[in-house]
JSON list of C-alpha atoms and ligand atoms in Angstrom, two decimals:
[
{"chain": "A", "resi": 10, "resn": "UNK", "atom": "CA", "xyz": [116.97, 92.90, 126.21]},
{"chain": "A", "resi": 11, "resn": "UNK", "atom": "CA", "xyz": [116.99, 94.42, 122.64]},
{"chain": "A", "resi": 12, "resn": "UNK", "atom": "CA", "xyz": [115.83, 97.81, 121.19]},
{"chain": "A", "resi": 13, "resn": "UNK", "atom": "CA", "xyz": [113.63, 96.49, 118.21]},
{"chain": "A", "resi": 14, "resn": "UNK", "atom": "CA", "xyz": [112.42, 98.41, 114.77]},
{"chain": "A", "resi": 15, "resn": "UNK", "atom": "CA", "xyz": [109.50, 100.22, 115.02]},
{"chain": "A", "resi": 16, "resn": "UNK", "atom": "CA", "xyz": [107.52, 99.84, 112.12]},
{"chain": "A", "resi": 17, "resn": "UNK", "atom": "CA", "xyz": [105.93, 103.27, 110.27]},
{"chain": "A", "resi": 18, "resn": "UNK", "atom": "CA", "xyz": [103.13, 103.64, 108.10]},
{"chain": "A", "resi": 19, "resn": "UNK", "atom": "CA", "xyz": [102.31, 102.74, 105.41]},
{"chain": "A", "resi": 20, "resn": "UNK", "atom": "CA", "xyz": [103.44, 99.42, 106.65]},
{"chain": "A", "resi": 21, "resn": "UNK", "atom": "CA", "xyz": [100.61, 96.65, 106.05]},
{"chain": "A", "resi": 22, "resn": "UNK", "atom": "CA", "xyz": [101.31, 94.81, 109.09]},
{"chain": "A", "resi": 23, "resn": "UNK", "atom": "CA", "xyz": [100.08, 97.68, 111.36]},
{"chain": "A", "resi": 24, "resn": "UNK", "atom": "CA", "xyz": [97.17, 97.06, 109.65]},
{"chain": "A", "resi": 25, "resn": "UNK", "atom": "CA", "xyz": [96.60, 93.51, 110.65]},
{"chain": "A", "resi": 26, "resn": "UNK", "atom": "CA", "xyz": [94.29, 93.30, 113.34]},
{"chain": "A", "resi": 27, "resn": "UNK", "atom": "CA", "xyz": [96.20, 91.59, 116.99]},
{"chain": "A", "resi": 28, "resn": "UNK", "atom": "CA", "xyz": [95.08, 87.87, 118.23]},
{"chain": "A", "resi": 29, "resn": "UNK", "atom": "CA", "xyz": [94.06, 87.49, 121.63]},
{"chain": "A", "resi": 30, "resn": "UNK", "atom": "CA", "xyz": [96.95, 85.81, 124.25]},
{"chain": "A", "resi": 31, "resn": "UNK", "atom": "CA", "xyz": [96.07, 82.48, 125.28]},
{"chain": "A", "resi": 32, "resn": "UNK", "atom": "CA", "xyz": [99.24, 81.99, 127.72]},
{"chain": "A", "resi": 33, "resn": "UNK", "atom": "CA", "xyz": [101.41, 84.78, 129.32]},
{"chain": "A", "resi": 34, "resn": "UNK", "atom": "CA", "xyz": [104.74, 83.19, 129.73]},
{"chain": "A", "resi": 35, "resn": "UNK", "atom": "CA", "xyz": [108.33, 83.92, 129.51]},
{"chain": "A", "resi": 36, "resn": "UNK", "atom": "CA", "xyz": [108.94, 84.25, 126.24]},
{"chain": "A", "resi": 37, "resn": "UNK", "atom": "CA", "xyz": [105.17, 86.78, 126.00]},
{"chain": "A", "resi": 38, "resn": "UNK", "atom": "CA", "xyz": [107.91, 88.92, 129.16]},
{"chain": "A", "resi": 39, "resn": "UNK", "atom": "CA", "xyz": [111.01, 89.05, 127.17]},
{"chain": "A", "resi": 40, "resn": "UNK", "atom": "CA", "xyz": [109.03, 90.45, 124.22]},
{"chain": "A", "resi": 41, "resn": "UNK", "atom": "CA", "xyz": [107.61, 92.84, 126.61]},
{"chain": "A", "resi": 42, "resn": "UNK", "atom": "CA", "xyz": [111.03, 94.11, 128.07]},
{"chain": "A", "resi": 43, "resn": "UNK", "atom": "CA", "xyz": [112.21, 94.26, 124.17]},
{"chain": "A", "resi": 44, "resn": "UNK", "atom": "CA", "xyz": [108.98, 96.80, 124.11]},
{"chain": "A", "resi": 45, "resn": "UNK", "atom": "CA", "xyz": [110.01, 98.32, 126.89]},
{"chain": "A", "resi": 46, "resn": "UNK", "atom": "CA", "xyz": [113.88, 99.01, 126.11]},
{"chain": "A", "resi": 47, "resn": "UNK", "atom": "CA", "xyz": [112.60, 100.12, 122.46]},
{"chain": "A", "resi": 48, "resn": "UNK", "atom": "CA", "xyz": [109.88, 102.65, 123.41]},
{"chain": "A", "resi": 49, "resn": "UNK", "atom": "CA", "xyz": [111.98, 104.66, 126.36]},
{"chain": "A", "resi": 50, "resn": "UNK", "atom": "CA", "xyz": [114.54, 104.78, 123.76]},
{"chain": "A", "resi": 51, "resn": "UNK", "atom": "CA", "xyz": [112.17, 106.42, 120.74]},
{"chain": "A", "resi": 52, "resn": "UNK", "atom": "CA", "xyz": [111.46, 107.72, 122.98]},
{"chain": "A", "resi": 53, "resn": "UNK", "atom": "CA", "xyz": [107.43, 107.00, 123.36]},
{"chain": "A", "resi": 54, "resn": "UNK", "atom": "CA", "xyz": [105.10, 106.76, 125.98]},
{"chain": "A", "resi": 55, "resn": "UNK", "atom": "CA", "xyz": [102.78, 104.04, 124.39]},
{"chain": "A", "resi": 56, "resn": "UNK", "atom": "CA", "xyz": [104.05, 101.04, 122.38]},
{"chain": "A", "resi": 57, "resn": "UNK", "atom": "CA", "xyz": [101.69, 98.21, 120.87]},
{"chain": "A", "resi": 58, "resn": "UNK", "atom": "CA", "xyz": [103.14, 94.65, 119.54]},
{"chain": "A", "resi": 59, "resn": "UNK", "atom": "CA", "xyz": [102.15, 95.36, 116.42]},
{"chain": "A", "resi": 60, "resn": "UNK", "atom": "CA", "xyz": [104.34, 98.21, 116.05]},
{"chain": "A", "resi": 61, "resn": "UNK", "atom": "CA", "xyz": [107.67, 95.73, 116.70]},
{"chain": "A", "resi": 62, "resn": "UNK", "atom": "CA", "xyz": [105.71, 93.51, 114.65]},
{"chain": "A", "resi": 63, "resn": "UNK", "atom": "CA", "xyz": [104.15, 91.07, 116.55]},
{"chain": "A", "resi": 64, "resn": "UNK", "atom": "CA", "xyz": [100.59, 90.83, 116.14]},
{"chain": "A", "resi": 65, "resn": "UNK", "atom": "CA", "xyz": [99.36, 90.09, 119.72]},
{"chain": "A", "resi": 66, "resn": "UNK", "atom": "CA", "xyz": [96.92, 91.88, 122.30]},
{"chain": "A", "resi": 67, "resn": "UNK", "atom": "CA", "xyz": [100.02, 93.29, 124.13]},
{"chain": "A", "resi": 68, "resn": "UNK", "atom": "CA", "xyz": [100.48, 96.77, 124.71]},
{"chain": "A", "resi": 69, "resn": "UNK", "atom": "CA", "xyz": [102.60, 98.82, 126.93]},
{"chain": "A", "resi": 70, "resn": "UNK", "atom": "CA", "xyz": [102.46, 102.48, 128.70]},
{"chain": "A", "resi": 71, "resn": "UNK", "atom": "CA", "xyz": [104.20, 104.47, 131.08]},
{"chain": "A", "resi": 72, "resn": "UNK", "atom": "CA", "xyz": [103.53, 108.44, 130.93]},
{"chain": "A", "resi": 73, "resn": "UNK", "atom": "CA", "xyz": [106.89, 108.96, 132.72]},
{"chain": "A", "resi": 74, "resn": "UNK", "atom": "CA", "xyz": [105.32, 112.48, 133.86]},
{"chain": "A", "resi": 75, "resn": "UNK", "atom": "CA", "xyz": [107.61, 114.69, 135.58]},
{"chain": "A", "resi": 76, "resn": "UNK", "atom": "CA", "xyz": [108.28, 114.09, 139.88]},
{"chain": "A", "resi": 77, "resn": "UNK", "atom": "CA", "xyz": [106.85, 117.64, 140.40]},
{"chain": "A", "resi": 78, "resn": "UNK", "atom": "CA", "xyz": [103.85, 118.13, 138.57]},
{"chain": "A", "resi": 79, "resn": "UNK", "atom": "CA", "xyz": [104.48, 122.01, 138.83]},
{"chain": "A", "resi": 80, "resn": "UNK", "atom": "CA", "xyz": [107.96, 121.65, 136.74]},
{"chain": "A", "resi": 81, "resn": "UNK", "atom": "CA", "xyz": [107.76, 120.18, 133.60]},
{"chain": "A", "resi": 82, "resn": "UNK", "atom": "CA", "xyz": [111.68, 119.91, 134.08]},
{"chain": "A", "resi": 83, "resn": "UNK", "atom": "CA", "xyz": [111.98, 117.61, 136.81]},
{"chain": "A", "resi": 84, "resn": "UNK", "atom": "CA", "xyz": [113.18, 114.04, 136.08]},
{"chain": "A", "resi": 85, "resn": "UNK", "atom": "CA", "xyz": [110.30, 111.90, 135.34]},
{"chain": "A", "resi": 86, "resn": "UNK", "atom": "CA", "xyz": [108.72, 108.80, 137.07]},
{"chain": "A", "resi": 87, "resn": "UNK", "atom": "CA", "xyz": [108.74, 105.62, 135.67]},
{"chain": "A", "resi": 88, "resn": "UNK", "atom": "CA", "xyz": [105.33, 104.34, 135.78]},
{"chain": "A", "resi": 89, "resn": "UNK", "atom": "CA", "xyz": [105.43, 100.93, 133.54]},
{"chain": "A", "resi": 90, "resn": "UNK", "atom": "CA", "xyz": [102.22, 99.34, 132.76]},
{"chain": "A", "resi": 91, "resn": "UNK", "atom": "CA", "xyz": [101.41, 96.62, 130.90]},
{"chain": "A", "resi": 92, "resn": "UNK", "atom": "CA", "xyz": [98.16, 95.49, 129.34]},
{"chain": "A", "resi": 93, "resn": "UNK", "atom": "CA", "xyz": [97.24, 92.28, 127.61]},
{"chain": "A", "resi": 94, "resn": "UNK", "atom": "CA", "xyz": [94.11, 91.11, 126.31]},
{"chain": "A", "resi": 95, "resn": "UNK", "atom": "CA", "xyz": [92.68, 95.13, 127.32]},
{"chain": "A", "resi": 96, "resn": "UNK", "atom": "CA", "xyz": [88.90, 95.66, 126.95]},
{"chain": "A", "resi": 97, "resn": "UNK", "atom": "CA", "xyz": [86.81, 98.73, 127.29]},
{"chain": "A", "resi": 98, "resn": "UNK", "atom": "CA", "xyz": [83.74, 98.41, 129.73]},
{"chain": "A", "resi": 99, "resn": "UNK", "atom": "CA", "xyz": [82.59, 101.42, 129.44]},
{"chain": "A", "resi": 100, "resn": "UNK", "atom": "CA", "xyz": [83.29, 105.47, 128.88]},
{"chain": "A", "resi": 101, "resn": "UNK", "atom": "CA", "xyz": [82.15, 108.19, 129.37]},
{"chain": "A", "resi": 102, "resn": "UNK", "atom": "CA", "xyz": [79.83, 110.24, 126.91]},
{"chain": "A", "resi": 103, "resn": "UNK", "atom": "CA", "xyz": [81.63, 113.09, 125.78]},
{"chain": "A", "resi": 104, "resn": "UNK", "atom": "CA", "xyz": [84.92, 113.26, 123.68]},
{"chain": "A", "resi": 105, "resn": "UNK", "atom": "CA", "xyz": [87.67, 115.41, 124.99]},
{"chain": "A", "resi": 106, "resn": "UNK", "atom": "CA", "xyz": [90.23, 117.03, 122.59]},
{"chain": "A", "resi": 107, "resn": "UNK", "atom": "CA", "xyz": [94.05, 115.70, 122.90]},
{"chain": "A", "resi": 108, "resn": "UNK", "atom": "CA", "xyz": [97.12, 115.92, 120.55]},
{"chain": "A", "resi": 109, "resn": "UNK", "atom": "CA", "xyz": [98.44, 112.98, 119.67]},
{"chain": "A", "resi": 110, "resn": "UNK", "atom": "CA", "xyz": [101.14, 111.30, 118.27]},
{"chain": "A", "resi": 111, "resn": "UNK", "atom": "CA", "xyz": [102.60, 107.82, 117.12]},
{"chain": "A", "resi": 112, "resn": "UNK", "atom": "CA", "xyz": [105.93, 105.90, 116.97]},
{"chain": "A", "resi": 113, "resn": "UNK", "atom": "CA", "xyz": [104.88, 104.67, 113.53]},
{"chain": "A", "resi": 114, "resn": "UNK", "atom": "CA", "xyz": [103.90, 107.88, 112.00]},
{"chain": "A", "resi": 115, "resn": "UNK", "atom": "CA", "xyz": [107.20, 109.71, 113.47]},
{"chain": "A", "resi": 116, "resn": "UNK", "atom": "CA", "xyz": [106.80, 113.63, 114.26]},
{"chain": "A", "resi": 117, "resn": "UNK", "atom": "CA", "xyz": [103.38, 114.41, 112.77]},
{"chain": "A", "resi": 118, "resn": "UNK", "atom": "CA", "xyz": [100.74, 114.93, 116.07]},
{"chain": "A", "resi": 119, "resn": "UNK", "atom": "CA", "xyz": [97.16, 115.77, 115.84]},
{"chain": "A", "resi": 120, "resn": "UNK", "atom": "CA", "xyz": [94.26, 116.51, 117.96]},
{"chain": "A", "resi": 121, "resn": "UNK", "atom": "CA", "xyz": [91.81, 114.02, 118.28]},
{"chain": "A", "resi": 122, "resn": "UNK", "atom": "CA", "xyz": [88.77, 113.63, 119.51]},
{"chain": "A", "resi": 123, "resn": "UNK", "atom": "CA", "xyz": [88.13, 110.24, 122.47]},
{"chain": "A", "resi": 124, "resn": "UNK", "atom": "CA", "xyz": [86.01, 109.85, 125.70]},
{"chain": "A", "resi": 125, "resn": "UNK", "atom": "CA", "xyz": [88.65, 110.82, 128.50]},
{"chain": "A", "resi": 126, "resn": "UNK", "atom": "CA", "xyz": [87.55, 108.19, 130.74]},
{"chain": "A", "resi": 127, "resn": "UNK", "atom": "CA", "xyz": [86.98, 104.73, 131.11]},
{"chain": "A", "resi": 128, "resn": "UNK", "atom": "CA", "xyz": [86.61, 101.48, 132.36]},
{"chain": "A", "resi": 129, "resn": "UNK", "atom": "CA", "xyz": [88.99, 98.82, 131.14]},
{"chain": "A", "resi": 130, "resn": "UNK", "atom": "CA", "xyz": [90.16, 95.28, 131.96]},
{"chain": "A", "resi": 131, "resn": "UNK", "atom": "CA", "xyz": [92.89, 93.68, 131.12]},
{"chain": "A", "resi": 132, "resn": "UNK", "atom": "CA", "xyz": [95.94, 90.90, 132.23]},
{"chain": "A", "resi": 133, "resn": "UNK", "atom": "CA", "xyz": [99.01, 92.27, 133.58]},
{"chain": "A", "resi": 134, "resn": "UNK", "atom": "CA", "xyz": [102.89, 90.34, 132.82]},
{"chain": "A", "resi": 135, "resn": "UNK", "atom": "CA", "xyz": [102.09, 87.79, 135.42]},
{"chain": "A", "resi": 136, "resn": "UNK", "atom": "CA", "xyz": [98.40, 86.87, 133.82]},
{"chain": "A", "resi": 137, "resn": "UNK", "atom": "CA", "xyz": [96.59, 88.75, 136.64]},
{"chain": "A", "resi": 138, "resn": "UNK", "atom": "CA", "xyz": [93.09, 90.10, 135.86]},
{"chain": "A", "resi": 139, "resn": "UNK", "atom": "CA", "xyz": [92.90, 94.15, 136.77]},
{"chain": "A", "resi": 140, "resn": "UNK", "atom": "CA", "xyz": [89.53, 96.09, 136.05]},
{"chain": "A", "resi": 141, "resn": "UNK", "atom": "CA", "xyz": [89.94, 99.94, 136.96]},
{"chain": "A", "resi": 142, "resn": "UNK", "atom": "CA", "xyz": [88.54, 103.34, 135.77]},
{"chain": "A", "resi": 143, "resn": "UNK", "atom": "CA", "xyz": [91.06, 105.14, 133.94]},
{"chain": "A", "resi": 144, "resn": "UNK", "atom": "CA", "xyz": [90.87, 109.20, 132.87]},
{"chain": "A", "resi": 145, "resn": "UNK", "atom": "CA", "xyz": [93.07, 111.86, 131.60]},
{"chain": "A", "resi": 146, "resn": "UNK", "atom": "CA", "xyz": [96.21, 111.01, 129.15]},
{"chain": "A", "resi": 147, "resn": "UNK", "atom": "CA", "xyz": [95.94, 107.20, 130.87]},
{"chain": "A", "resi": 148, "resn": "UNK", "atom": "CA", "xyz": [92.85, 106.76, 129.00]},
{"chain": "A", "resi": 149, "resn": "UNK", "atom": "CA", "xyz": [93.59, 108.47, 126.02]},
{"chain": "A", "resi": 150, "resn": "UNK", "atom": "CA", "xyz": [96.92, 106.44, 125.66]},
{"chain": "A", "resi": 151, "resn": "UNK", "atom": "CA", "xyz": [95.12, 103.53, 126.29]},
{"chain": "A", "resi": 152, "resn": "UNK", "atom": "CA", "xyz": [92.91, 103.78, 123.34]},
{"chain": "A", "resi": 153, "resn": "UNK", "atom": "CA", "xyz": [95.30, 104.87, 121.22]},
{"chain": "A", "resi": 154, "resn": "UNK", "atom": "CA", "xyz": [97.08, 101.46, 121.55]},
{"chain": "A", "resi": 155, "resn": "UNK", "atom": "CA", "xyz": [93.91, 99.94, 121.47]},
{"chain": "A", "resi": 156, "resn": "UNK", "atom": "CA", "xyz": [93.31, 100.94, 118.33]},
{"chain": "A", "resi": 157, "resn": "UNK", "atom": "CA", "xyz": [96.62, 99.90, 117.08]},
{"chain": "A", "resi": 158, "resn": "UNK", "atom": "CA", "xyz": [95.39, 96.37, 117.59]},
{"chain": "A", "resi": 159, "resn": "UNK", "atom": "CA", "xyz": [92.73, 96.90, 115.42]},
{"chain": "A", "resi": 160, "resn": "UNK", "atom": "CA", "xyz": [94.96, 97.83, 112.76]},
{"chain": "A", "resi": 161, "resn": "UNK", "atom": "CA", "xyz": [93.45, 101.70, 113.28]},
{"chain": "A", "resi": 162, "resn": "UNK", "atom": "CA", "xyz": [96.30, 104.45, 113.13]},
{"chain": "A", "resi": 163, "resn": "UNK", "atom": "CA", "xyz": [95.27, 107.77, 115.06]},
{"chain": "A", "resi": 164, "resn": "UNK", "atom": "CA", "xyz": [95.39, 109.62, 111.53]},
{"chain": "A", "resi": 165, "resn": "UNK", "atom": "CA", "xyz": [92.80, 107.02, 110.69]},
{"chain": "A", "resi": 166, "resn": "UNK", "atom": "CA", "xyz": [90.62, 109.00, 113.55]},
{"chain": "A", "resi": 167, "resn": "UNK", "atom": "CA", "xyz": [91.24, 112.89, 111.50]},
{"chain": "A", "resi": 168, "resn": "UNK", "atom": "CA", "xyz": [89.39, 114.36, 108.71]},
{"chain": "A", "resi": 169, "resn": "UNK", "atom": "CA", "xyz": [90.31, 113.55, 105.48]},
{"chain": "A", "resi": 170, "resn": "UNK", "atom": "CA", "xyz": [91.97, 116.62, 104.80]},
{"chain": "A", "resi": 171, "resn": "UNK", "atom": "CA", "xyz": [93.89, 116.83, 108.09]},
{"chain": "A", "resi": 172, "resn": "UNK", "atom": "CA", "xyz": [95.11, 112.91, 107.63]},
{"chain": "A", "resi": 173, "resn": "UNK", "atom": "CA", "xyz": [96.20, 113.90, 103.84]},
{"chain": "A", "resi": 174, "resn": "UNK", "atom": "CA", "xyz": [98.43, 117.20, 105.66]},
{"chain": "A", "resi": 175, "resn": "UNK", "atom": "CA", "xyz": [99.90, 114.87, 107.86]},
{"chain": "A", "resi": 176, "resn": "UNK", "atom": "CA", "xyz": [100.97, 112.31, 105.67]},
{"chain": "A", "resi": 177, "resn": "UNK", "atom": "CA", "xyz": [102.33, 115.35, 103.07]},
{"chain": "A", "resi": 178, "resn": "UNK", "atom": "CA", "xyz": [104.15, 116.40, 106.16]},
{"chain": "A", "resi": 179, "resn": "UNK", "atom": "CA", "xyz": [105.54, 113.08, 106.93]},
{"chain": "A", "resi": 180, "resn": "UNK", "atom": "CA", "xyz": [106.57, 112.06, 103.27]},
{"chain": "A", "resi": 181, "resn": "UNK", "atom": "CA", "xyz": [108.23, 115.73, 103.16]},
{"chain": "A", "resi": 182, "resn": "UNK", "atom": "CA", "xyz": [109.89, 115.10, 106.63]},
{"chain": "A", "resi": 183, "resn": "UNK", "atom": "CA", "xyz": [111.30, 112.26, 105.20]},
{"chain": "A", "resi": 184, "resn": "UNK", "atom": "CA", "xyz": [112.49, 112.85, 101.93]},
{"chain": "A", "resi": 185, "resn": "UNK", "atom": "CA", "xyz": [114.64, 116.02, 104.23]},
{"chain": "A", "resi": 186, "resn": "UNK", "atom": "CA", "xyz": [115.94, 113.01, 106.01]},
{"chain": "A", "resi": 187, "resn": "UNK", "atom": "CA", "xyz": [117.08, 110.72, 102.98]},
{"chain": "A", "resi": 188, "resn": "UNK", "atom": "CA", "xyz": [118.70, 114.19, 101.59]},
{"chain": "A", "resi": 189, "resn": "UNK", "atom": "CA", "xyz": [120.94, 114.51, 104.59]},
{"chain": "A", "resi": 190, "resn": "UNK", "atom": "CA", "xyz": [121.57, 111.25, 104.98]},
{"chain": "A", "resi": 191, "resn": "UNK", "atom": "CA", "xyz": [122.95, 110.67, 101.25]},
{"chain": "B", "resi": 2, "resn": "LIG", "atom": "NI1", "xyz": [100.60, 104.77, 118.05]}
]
């Protein structure tokens, strides 16, 4: 396995929109554990191909919520999902609010606006079909990393003004980082 670079924005390539995967095989797993082993150690809790850049219809989640949902301190469960080829059926009518994040546009979160649940299908690691109704974060992670393979960013999905604070915030972020590390 091998932690690989996740790329940030304004990177072109996570604008390129993800082809469709004809074969799950071996080599479709390993680059799936590489996703794995990079986003627990972002850390993350959604990861698209693109991102490592790999322009497939592969995606990964796992929420890793904490055991006891009462203490937000208590280790978390690995929950590893995998989706490939993931479509939406259908979702529900009205958008709920979350605040979101991305591995490729580090530290900046947002609210945004999606339908909280849905019906998806998709291919799991061993090319089985699943169909199944998905609400809460699930969803909302879900489309998030759906988007990605359209080449759509979650600042993509904010006002102009709030996309044009986030990016200040991220350029400014930066430069602090270049600064210590010079
Ligand atoms: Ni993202």
């Amino acid at each position: 396995m091998a932690i690989l670079r996740i790329i940030e924005t304004p990177d072109s390539l996570l604008r390129e929109k993800s082809v469709a995967v004809d074969t799950v095989d071996d080599a479709l797993r390993t680059l799936i554990a590489d996703m794995f082993e990079t986003m627990y150690d972002a850390p993350g809790i959604g990861l698209a191909a693109i991102q490592v850049g790999v322009p497939k219809r592969v995606l990964i989640i796992d929420l890793q919520e904490p055991a006891d949902p009462g203490d937000e301190q208590s280790p978390p469960v690995k929950d590893p999902r995998v989706f490939i080829n993931p479509e939406i059926l259908t979702h529900s009518d009205q958008d709920v609010p979350y605040t979101e994040g991305c591995l490729s546009v580090p530290d900046q979160y947002a609210e945004v606006l999606r339908p909280d649940r849905i019906r998806a299908r998709w291919l799991d690691e061993q090319g089985v079909g699943h169909e199944e109704d998905l609400d809460g974060l699930l969803a909302v992670v879900l489309q998030h990393e759906m988007d990605h393979l359209e080449g759509v960013l979650f600042i993509d999905r904010l006002s102009r003004l709030k996309r044009e604070m986030v990016l200040k915030k991220l350029a400014k972020a930066r430069k602090e980082r270049a600064l210590k590390a010079a």
